[in-house]
């Protein structure tokens, strides 16, 4: 006997439909993947309707209505930052894996920036380019930290655990708002000696969402400190060139002031430009000769 599944929303209620006639109540328990079917199962008699409530295992969606739960998770993010230290925050695609050329570039960038600034490297603790910079920083022997979510875009399964990072190096966030608080605060310069940055690698909706939110905070001087934070956009292989063309049009149309965006970030076409820019920004010496080539 078979049945079909229709969902009223992605993680809300589902209806297992065979046909629709009368309904009677029956207790039922079933597990599938990371989801748990509730015990209340309404079953039709002959040719009836099957209806069940679908809940993510271990997640109570009512928590989204609790400001206290969100506050608690933000506080956990801050505690992790206080323990591991602020540093460079990387934003980037979860979909570009080890076989993609941008992965190798991100790995090298993560390694070189960690050595140059001698700081903690932060990311969303996900796969793809986030994984690349994390592994690069670890190869440099520098600390890493992350604010993970259970399932990144393009993934079919959800997990609260990172495949190789120690549990005390990352936090799995239930709330995107808390995750974003963490990614912002990890880059804030509390003192003049702090050497931090935000680096936007190639990415999609999530990367652009995080990047422009942080840019808006920098623009409005709401980043959390009077000290400036360098923001680098990595335009590998002209990945962001069409976006930059659109933003140029925004200046022409008057939604951005002339030169406003250029004052907020540094567009870098390769790792050499990014490293030379950060070395100049923080007046650092000891930069490899092949990186001493960059423009302002």
C-alpha positions as a LaTeX table, in Angstrom:
\begin{tabular}{lrrr}
\hline
Residue & $x$ (\AA) & $y$ (\AA) & $z$ (\AA) \\
\hline
Unk1 & 0.00 & 0.00 & 0.00 \\
Unk2 & 1.46 & 3.34 & $-1.00$ \\
Unk3 & 0.74 & 6.96 & $-0.23$ \\
Unk4 & 1.95 & 10.39 & $-1.30$ \\
Unk5 & 3.33 & 13.26 & 0.76 \\
Unk6 & 2.31 & 16.90 & 0.52 \\
Unk7 & 3.82 & 19.58 & 2.71 \\
Unk8 & 2.13 & 22.80 & 3.79 \\
Unk9 & 5.53 & 24.36 & 4.43 \\
Unk10 & 9.15 & 23.25 & 4.45 \\
Unk11 & 9.33 & 22.26 & 8.10 \\
Unk12 & 5.79 & 22.68 & 9.31 \\
Unk13 & 2.98 & 20.21 & 8.72 \\
Unk14 & 2.80 & 17.44 & 6.18 \\
Unk15 & $-0.10$ & 15.39 & 4.96 \\
Unk16 & 0.27 & 11.80 & 3.84 \\
Unk17 & $-2.60$ & 11.53 & 1.41 \\
Unk18 & $-4.20$ & 8.42 & 0.03 \\
Unk19 & $-7.72$ & 9.69 & $-0.46$ \\
Unk20 & $-10.12$ & 11.78 & 1.58 \\
Unk21 & $-13.08$ & 10.50 & 3.56 \\
Unk22 & $-13.69$ & 10.22 & 7.29 \\
Unk23 & $-10.84$ & 10.53 & 9.78 \\
Unk24 & $-10.28$ & 8.76 & 13.08 \\
Unk25 & $-7.48$ & 9.19 & 15.60 \\
Unk26 & $-4.66$ & 6.71 & 16.05 \\
Unk27 & $-1.30$ & 6.80 & 17.83 \\
Unk28 & 1.72 & 6.48 & 15.56 \\
Unk29 & 5.49 & 6.94 & 15.89 \\
Unk30 & 7.92 & 6.95 & 13.00 \\
Unk31 & 11.41 & 8.29 & 12.24 \\
Unk32 & 12.86 & 9.36 & 8.93 \\
Unk33 & 16.30 & 10.94 & 8.53 \\
Unk34 & 16.62 & 13.91 & 10.85 \\
Unk35 & 12.91 & 14.33 & 11.28 \\
Unk36 & 10.51 & 12.92 & 13.82 \\
Unk37 & 6.83 & 12.31 & 13.18 \\
Unk38 & 4.65 & 13.26 & 16.11 \\
Unk39 & 2.65 & 10.60 & 17.92 \\
Unk40 & $-0.69$ & 12.06 & 16.93 \\
Unk41 & $-1.58$ & 10.43 & 13.64 \\
Unk42 & $-5.03$ & 10.86 & 12.15 \\
Unk43 & $-5.96$ & 8.05 & 9.89 \\
Unk44 & $-8.89$ & 7.68 & 7.57 \\
Unk45 & $-10.95$ & 4.58 & 7.50 \\
Unk46 & $-11.22$ & 3.10 & 4.02 \\
Unk47 & $-9.54$ & 5.35 & 1.41 \\
Unk48 & $-8.91$ & 7.88 & 4.09 \\
Unk49 & $-6.64$ & 10.83 & 4.71 \\
Unk50 & $-3.38$ & 10.47 & 6.62 \\
Unk51 & $-2.30$ & 13.64 & 8.44 \\
Unk52 & 0.73 & 14.15 & 10.65 \\
Unk53 & 2.79 & 16.94 & 12.19 \\
Unk54 & 6.42 & 17.07 & 11.08 \\
Unk55 & 9.00 & 18.55 & 13.41 \\
Unk56 & 12.74 & 18.79 & 13.03 \\
Unk57 & 14.20 & 16.42 & 15.58 \\
Unk58 & 15.61 & 18.38 & 18.51 \\
Unk59 & 14.19 & 21.70 & 17.32 \\
Unk60 & 11.21 & 23.45 & 18.86 \\
Unk61 & 9.91 & 25.98 & 16.37 \\
Unk62 & 8.10 & 27.80 & 19.16 \\
Unk63 & 11.54 & 29.00 & 20.25 \\
Unk64 & 11.42 & 31.55 & 17.44 \\
Unk65 & 8.76 & 33.38 & 19.44 \\
Unk66 & 11.02 & 33.62 & 22.47 \\
Unk67 & 13.29 & 36.67 & 22.64 \\
Unk68 & 15.01 & 35.02 & 25.61 \\
Unk69 & 16.15 & 32.08 & 23.46 \\
Unk70 & 17.59 & 34.37 & 20.80 \\
Unk71 & 19.33 & 36.47 & 23.45 \\
Unk72 & 20.84 & 33.36 & 25.02 \\
Unk73 & 22.29 & 32.22 & 21.72 \\
Unk74 & 23.75 & 35.67 & 20.97 \\
Unk75 & 25.41 & 35.61 & 24.38 \\
Unk76 & 26.90 & 32.21 & 23.55 \\
Unk77 & 28.34 & 33.67 & 20.34 \\
Unk78 & 29.94 & 36.53 & 22.28 \\
Unk79 & 31.43 & 34.13 & 24.82 \\
Unk80 & 33.01 & 32.07 & 22.06 \\
Unk81 & 34.56 & 35.21 & 20.54 \\
Unk82 & 35.86 & 36.33 & 23.92 \\
Unk83 & 37.53 & 32.95 & 24.37 \\
Unk84 & 39.04 & 32.55 & 20.89 \\
Unk85 & 39.69 & 36.21 & 20.07 \\
Unk86 & 38.56 & 38.48 & 17.26 \\
Unk87 & 40.10 & 38.28 & 13.82 \\
Unk88 & 39.26 & 37.86 & 10.15 \\
Unk89 & 35.70 & 36.91 & 9.21 \\
Unk90 & 35.26 & 35.05 & 5.93 \\
Unk91 & 32.00 & 34.97 & 3.99 \\
Unk92 & 31.70 & 32.61 & 1.06 \\
Unk93 & 29.93 & 29.88 & $-0.83$ \\
Unk94 & 29.20 & 26.51 & 0.75 \\
Unk95 & 28.90 & 24.94 & $-2.71$ \\
Unk96 & 32.36 & 25.46 & $-4.22$ \\
Unk97 & 34.26 & 22.36 & $-3.14$ \\
Unk98 & 37.87 & 21.16 & $-3.36$ \\
Unk99 & 37.66 & 20.60 & $-7.12$ \\
Unk100 & 36.84 & 24.25 & $-7.80$ \\
Unk101 & 39.76 & 26.66 & $-8.46$ \\
Unk102 & 38.33 & 29.20 & $-6.00$ \\
Unk103 & 38.70 & 26.62 & $-3.22$ \\
Unk104 & 42.48 & 26.47 & $-3.68$ \\
Unk105 & 42.68 & 30.27 & $-3.82$ \\
Unk106 & 40.61 & 30.59 & $-0.64$ \\
Unk107 & 42.77 & 28.00 & 1.11 \\
Unk108 & 45.94 & 29.95 & 0.33 \\
Unk109 & 44.31 & 33.22 & 1.32 \\
Unk110 & 43.19 & 31.81 & 4.66 \\
Unk111 & 46.67 & 30.52 & 5.35 \\
Unk112 & 48.49 & 33.71 & 4.36 \\
Unk113 & 46.14 & 36.15 & 6.16 \\
Unk114 & 46.27 & 34.08 & 9.35 \\
Unk115 & 50.05 & 34.28 & 9.29 \\
Unk116 & 50.11 & 37.96 & 8.33 \\
Unk117 & 47.65 & 39.22 & 10.94 \\
Unk118 & 48.35 & 36.51 & 13.54 \\
Unk119 & 44.70 & 36.30 & 14.49 \\
Unk120 & 41.74 & 33.95 & 14.70 \\
Unk121 & 40.02 & 33.05 & 11.43 \\
Unk122 & 36.23 & 32.99 & 11.61 \\
Unk123 & 33.64 & 31.65 & 9.19 \\
Unk124 & 30.23 & 30.03 & 9.03 \\
Unk125 & 31.99 & 26.70 & 9.77 \\
Unk126 & 30.38 & 25.16 & 6.71 \\
Unk127 & 31.65 & 23.35 & 3.61 \\
Unk128 & 32.97 & 24.91 & 0.42 \\
Unk129 & 35.01 & 28.09 & 0.67 \\
Unk130 & 34.36 & 28.31 & 4.44 \\
Unk131 & 36.09 & 24.94 & 4.75 \\
Unk132 & 38.95 & 26.13 & 2.55 \\
Unk133 & 39.87 & 29.16 & 4.66 \\
Unk134 & 39.47 & 27.16 & 7.87 \\
Unk135 & 41.90 & 24.51 & 6.68 \\
Unk136 & 44.29 & 27.17 & 5.41 \\
Unk137 & 44.39 & 28.93 & 8.78 \\
Unk138 & 44.86 & 25.61 & 10.56 \\
Unk139 & 47.79 & 24.76 & 8.30 \\
Unk140 & 49.31 & 28.10 & 9.32 \\
Unk141 & 49.00 & 26.98 & 12.94 \\
Unk142 & 46.55 & 29.74 & 13.87 \\
Unk143 & 43.25 & 29.46 & 15.81 \\
Unk144 & 39.93 & 29.10 & 14.01 \\
Unk145 & 36.33 & 29.57 & 15.08 \\
Unk146 & 32.93 & 29.34 & 13.50 \\
Unk147 & 29.21 & 29.95 & 13.72 \\
Unk148 & 27.59 & 26.98 & 12.08 \\
Unk149 & 24.03 & 26.27 & 11.03 \\
Unk150 & 22.62 & 22.78 & 10.74 \\
Unk151 & 22.16 & 22.83 & 6.95 \\
Unk152 & 23.84 & 25.06 & 4.41 \\
Unk153 & 22.40 & 25.90 & 1.00 \\
Unk154 & 22.80 & 23.03 & $-1.43$ \\
Unk155 & 23.04 & 20.38 & 1.28 \\
Unk156 & 20.50 & 17.58 & 1.61 \\
Unk157 & 21.21 & 16.57 & 5.18 \\
Unk158 & 21.43 & 18.53 & 8.41 \\
Unk159 & 23.91 & 18.07 & 11.23 \\
Unk160 & 24.83 & 20.05 & 14.31 \\
Unk161 & 28.41 & 18.77 & 14.28 \\
Unk162 & 31.43 & 19.88 & 12.31 \\
Unk163 & 33.38 & 17.03 & 10.68 \\
Unk164 & 36.76 & 17.91 & 12.18 \\
Unk165 & 36.72 & 21.05 & 14.35 \\
Unk166 & 36.80 & 20.55 & 18.13 \\
Unk167 & 33.48 & 21.26 & 19.82 \\
Unk168 & 34.94 & 24.23 & 21.70 \\
Unk169 & 35.85 & 26.01 & 18.42 \\
Unk170 & 32.38 & 26.54 & 17.01 \\
Unk171 & 28.75 & 27.07 & 17.89 \\
Unk172 & 25.84 & 25.58 & 15.96 \\
Unk173 & 23.26 & 28.36 & 15.80 \\
Unk174 & 19.50 & 27.85 & 15.65 \\
Unk175 & 18.86 & 31.49 & 14.81 \\
Unk176 & 20.31 & 33.33 & 11.82 \\
Unk177 & 20.13 & 36.57 & 13.79 \\
Unk178 & 22.48 & 35.14 & 16.42 \\
Unk179 & 24.83 & 33.80 & 13.76 \\
Unk180 & 25.01 & 37.21 & 12.14 \\
Unk181 & 25.70 & 38.89 & 15.49 \\
Unk182 & 28.60 & 36.50 & 15.93 \\
Unk183 & 30.05 & 37.08 & 12.46 \\
Unk184 & 29.91 & 40.84 & 12.97 \\
Unk185 & 31.30 & 40.93 & 16.50 \\
Unk186 & 34.20 & 38.62 & 15.57 \\
Unk187 & 35.51 & 41.36 & 13.23 \\
Unk188 & 35.01 & 44.36 & 15.54 \\
Unk189 & 38.22 & 46.10 & 16.58 \\
Unk190 & 37.94 & 46.71 & 20.31 \\
Unk191 & 41.42 & 48.26 & 20.55 \\
Unk192 & 43.89 & 49.81 & 18.15 \\
Unk193 & 46.07 & 46.72 & 18.37 \\
Unk194 & 43.31 & 44.45 & 17.02 \\
Unk195 & 44.00 & 43.33 & 13.45 \\
Unk196 & 40.72 & 42.20 & 11.97 \\
Unk197 & 39.00 & 42.21 & 8.58 \\
Unk198 & 35.95 & 40.99 & 6.70 \\
Unk199 & 36.67 & 39.03 & 3.52 \\
Unk200 & 33.83 & 38.29 & 1.09 \\
Unk201 & 34.74 & 35.37 & $-1.15$ \\
Unk202 & 32.63 & 34.30 & $-4.15$ \\
Unk203 & 29.18 & 33.20 & $-3.03$ \\
Unk204 & 25.45 & 33.32 & $-3.52$ \\
Unk205 & 22.44 & 34.65 & $-1.64$ \\
Unk206 & 23.74 & 33.93 & 1.86 \\
Unk207 & 27.15 & 35.45 & 1.16 \\
Unk208 & 25.64 & 38.59 & $-0.37$ \\
Unk209 & 23.16 & 38.89 & 2.49 \\
Unk210 & 25.92 & 38.80 & 5.09 \\
Unk211 & 28.28 & 41.00 & 3.07 \\
Unk212 & 25.83 & 43.82 & 2.46 \\
Unk213 & 24.53 & 43.72 & 6.00 \\
Unk214 & 28.06 & 44.24 & 7.32 \\
Unk215 & 28.69 & 46.92 & 4.69 \\
Unk216 & 25.56 & 48.75 & 5.85 \\
Unk217 & 26.81 & 48.64 & 9.45 \\
Unk218 & 30.16 & 50.07 & 8.34 \\
Unk219 & 28.43 & 52.71 & 6.21 \\
Unk220 & 26.19 & 53.85 & 9.08 \\
Unk221 & 29.00 & 53.57 & 11.66 \\
Unk222 & 27.07 & 50.92 & 13.57 \\
Unk223 & 29.70 & 48.19 & 13.42 \\
Unk224 & 30.23 & 48.40 & 17.18 \\
Unk225 & 33.48 & 50.35 & 17.38 \\
Unk226 & 34.87 & 53.71 & 16.31 \\
Unk227 & 37.85 & 51.86 & 14.84 \\
Unk228 & 37.50 & 51.06 & 11.12 \\
Unk229 & 37.36 & 47.47 & 9.88 \\
Unk230 & 38.78 & 46.70 & 6.42 \\
Unk231 & 36.34 & 44.94 & 4.09 \\
Unk232 & 37.73 & 43.02 & 1.12 \\
Unk233 & 35.69 & 41.74 & $-1.83$ \\
Unk234 & 37.53 & 38.90 & $-3.60$ \\
Unk235 & 36.72 & 39.24 & $-7.28$ \\
Unk236 & 38.36 & 35.98 & $-8.37$ \\
Unk237 & 38.11 & 35.53 & $-12.15$ \\
Unk238 & 35.81 & 38.57 & $-12.34$ \\
Unk239 & 33.19 & 36.71 & $-10.26$ \\
Unk240 & 31.68 & 39.93 & $-8.92$ \\
Unk241 & 32.24 & 42.14 & $-11.97$ \\
Unk242 & 28.58 & 42.26 & $-13.00$ \\
Unk243 & 27.61 & 43.13 & $-9.44$ \\
Unk244 & 30.17 & 45.93 & $-9.51$ \\
Unk245 & 28.70 & 47.17 & $-12.80$ \\
Unk246 & 25.26 & 47.26 & $-11.17$ \\
Unk247 & 26.63 & 49.22 & $-8.21$ \\
Unk248 & 28.26 & 51.68 & $-10.64$ \\
Unk249 & 24.81 & 52.16 & $-12.16$ \\
Unk250 & 23.48 & 52.85 & $-8.66$ \\
Unk251 & 25.88 & 55.79 & $-8.45$ \\
Unk252 & 24.64 & 57.09 & $-11.79$ \\
Unk253 & 21.01 & 56.69 & $-10.71$ \\
Unk254 & 21.64 & 58.42 & $-7.39$ \\
Unk255 & 21.01 & 55.56 & $-4.96$ \\
Unk256 & 24.70 & 55.64 & $-4.02$ \\
Unk257 & 26.86 & 58.74 & $-3.70$ \\
Unk258 & 29.85 & 59.05 & $-5.99$ \\
Unk259 & 32.74 & 57.10 & $-4.48$ \\
Unk260 & 30.67 & 56.04 & $-1.45$ \\
Unk261 & 31.06 & 52.31 & $-1.97$ \\
Unk262 & 34.74 & 52.58 & $-2.82$ \\
Unk263 & 35.28 & 54.14 & 0.60 \\
Unk264 & 33.68 & 51.13 & 2.32 \\
Unk265 & 35.55 & 48.22 & 0.74 \\
Unk266 & 38.55 & 47.13 & $-1.26$ \\
Unk267 & 37.93 & 45.07 & $-4.39$ \\
Unk268 & 40.76 & 42.57 & $-4.89$ \\
Unk269 & 41.26 & 40.49 & $-8.02$ \\
Unk270 & 43.69 & 38.05 & $-6.41$ \\
Unk271 & 45.32 & 37.07 & $-3.15$ \\
Unk272 & 48.37 & 39.22 & $-3.75$ \\
Unk273 & 46.28 & 42.37 & $-3.81$ \\
Unk274 & 44.40 & 41.36 & $-0.66$ \\
Unk275 & 47.53 & 40.61 & 1.33 \\
Unk276 & 49.35 & 43.73 & 0.22 \\
Unk277 & 46.30 & 45.84 & 1.10 \\
Unk278 & 46.06 & 44.39 & 4.61 \\
Unk279 & 49.82 & 44.76 & 5.14 \\
Unk280 & 49.58 & 48.43 & 4.20 \\
Unk281 & 46.38 & 48.94 & 6.20 \\
Unk282 & 48.01 & 47.71 & 9.40 \\
Unk283 & 51.53 & 48.93 & 8.56 \\
Unk284 & 52.96 & 45.42 & 8.70 \\
Unk285 & 56.39 & 44.32 & 7.59 \\
Unk286 & 57.60 & 40.86 & 6.68 \\
Unk287 & 55.21 & 40.41 & 3.76 \\
Unk288 & 56.43 & 38.00 & 1.12 \\
Unk289 & 58.05 & 39.77 & $-1.83$ \\
Unk290 & 55.55 & 38.37 & $-4.34$ \\
Unk291 & 52.74 & 40.09 & $-2.42$ \\
Unk292 & 54.37 & 43.53 & $-2.37$ \\
Unk293 & 52.79 & 44.64 & $-5.59$ \\
Unk294 & 49.54 & 46.21 & $-4.78$ \\
Unk295 & 47.64 & 49.31 & $-5.32$ \\
Unk296 & 45.73 & 51.43 & $-2.93$ \\
\hline
\end{tabular}
